[in-house]
Amino acid sequence: MSDQEGEPVAEKKAPRTLRVTFEFVIPPGTPTNVRTAKRMAAVAAMQTAVTDIAARELPPETSVTTRHEWGYVWHDTKTDPVPLGPEVP
């Protein structure tokens, strides 16, 4: 069964999420830390900009959640992708 746009009805009801991640790295040796007020101002400005773009480009029923965190990355290891199944011919 399809809707008027030709998209299967089941696909329209499936939950969909668009996740966009930005990670900003403060270079080691930076003389001062990024103060909380400056970080929060940057987050607020980015939230406003992204929300404005999303409101213009995505369906009006779309909602957005913002997550931001600040941390010291003493140990962060990421491996290359490892296939879990047999090779695809």
C-alpha positions as a Markdown table, in Angstrom:
| # | Residue | x | y | z |
|---|---|---|---|---|
| 1 | Met | 0.0 | 0.0 | 0.0 |
| 2 | Ser | 1.4 | 3.4 | -1.0 |
| 3 | Asp | 0.4 | 7.0 | -0.2 |
| 4 | Gln | -0.2 | 9.7 | -2.7 |
| 5 | Glu | 3.5 | 10.4 | -3.1 |
| 6 | Gly | 4.2 | 6.7 | -3.9 |
| 7 | Glu | 6.0 | 6.1 | -0.5 |
| 8 | Pro | 4.9 | 2.9 | 1.2 |
| 9 | Val | 2.7 | 3.7 | 4.2 |
| 10 | Ala | 4.8 | 1.6 | 6.6 |
| 11 | Glu | 7.9 | 3.6 | 5.7 |
| 12 | Lys | 6.1 | 6.9 | 6.6 |
| 13 | Lys | 5.3 | 5.6 | 10.1 |
| 14 | Ala | 8.7 | 4.2 | 10.8 |
| 15 | Pro | 10.7 | 6.4 | 13.2 |
| 16 | Arg | 13.4 | 8.3 | 11.5 |
| 17 | Thr | 16.3 | 10.3 | 13.0 |
| 18 | Leu | 18.8 | 12.6 | 11.5 |
| 19 | Arg | 21.9 | 12.9 | 13.7 |
| 20 | Val | 24.6 | 15.4 | 12.8 |
| 21 | Thr | 27.7 | 15.4 | 15.1 |
| 22 | Phe | 30.3 | 18.1 | 15.4 |
| 23 | Glu | 33.4 | 17.6 | 17.6 |
| 24 | Phe | 35.6 | 20.6 | 18.3 |
| 25 | Val | 39.1 | 19.8 | 19.5 |
| 26 | Ile | 40.9 | 22.5 | 21.6 |
| 27 | Pro | 44.6 | 22.1 | 20.6 |
| 28 | Pro | 47.0 | 21.0 | 23.4 |
| 29 | Gly | 49.1 | 23.9 | 24.6 |
| 30 | Thr | 46.4 | 26.4 | 24.3 |
| 31 | Pro | 47.4 | 28.9 | 27.0 |
| 32 | Thr | 44.0 | 29.2 | 28.7 |
| 33 | Asn | 41.1 | 26.9 | 29.0 |
| 34 | Val | 37.8 | 27.8 | 27.1 |
| 35 | Arg | 35.8 | 29.5 | 29.8 |
| 36 | Thr | 32.3 | 28.2 | 30.6 |
| 37 | Ala | 30.6 | 31.5 | 29.5 |
| 38 | Lys | 32.4 | 31.4 | 26.1 |
| 39 | Arg | 31.6 | 27.7 | 25.6 |
| 40 | Met | 27.9 | 28.2 | 26.5 |
| 41 | Ala | 27.7 | 31.3 | 24.2 |
| 42 | Ala | 29.1 | 29.2 | 21.3 |
| 43 | Val | 26.6 | 26.4 | 22.0 |
| 44 | Ala | 23.7 | 28.8 | 22.1 |
| 45 | Ala | 24.8 | 30.4 | 18.8 |
| 46 | Met | 25.2 | 27.0 | 17.1 |
| 47 | Gln | 21.8 | 25.9 | 18.5 |
| 48 | Thr | 20.1 | 29.0 | 17.0 |
| 49 | Ala | 21.8 | 28.6 | 13.7 |
| 50 | Val | 21.1 | 24.9 | 13.3 |
| 51 | Thr | 17.5 | 25.3 | 14.5 |
| 52 | Asp | 16.9 | 28.1 | 11.9 |
| 53 | Ile | 18.3 | 25.9 | 9.1 |
| 54 | Ala | 16.3 | 22.9 | 10.2 |
| 55 | Ala | 13.1 | 24.9 | 10.5 |
| 56 | Arg | 13.7 | 26.1 | 6.9 |
| 57 | Glu | 14.7 | 22.7 | 5.4 |
| 58 | Leu | 12.9 | 20.0 | 7.3 |
| 59 | Pro | 9.2 | 19.2 | 7.6 |
| 60 | Pro | 7.4 | 21.5 | 10.2 |
| 61 | Glu | 6.6 | 18.5 | 12.5 |
| 62 | Thr | 10.3 | 17.9 | 13.1 |
| 63 | Ser | 11.6 | 18.3 | 16.6 |
| 64 | Val | 15.3 | 18.8 | 17.7 |
| 65 | Thr | 17.2 | 17.9 | 20.8 |
| 66 | Thr | 20.6 | 19.4 | 21.5 |
| 67 | Arg | 23.3 | 17.6 | 23.5 |
| 68 | His | 26.6 | 19.2 | 24.4 |
| 69 | Glu | 29.3 | 18.0 | 26.7 |
| 70 | Trp | 32.7 | 19.2 | 27.8 |
| 71 | Gly | 35.4 | 16.9 | 28.8 |
| 72 | Tyr | 39.1 | 16.1 | 29.0 |
| 73 | Val | 39.9 | 13.3 | 26.7 |
| 74 | Trp | 42.7 | 11.5 | 28.5 |
| 75 | His | 42.2 | 8.3 | 26.7 |
| 76 | Asp | 40.1 | 7.9 | 23.5 |
| 77 | Thr | 40.8 | 5.0 | 21.2 |
| 78 | Lys | 38.9 | 4.2 | 18.0 |
| 79 | Thr | 39.5 | 1.2 | 15.8 |
| 80 | Asp | 39.0 | 0.9 | 12.1 |
| 81 | Pro | 35.7 | -0.8 | 11.2 |
| 82 | Val | 35.8 | -4.6 | 11.7 |
| 83 | Pro | 33.5 | -6.8 | 9.6 |
| 84 | Leu | 31.5 | -9.1 | 11.8 |
| 85 | Gly | 30.2 | -11.4 | 9.1 |
| 86 | Pro | 31.6 | -13.2 | 6.1 |
| 87 | Glu | 32.9 | -11.1 | 3.2 |
| 88 | Val | 30.2 | -10.0 | 0.7 |
| 89 | Pro | 31.1 | -11.4 | -2.7 |
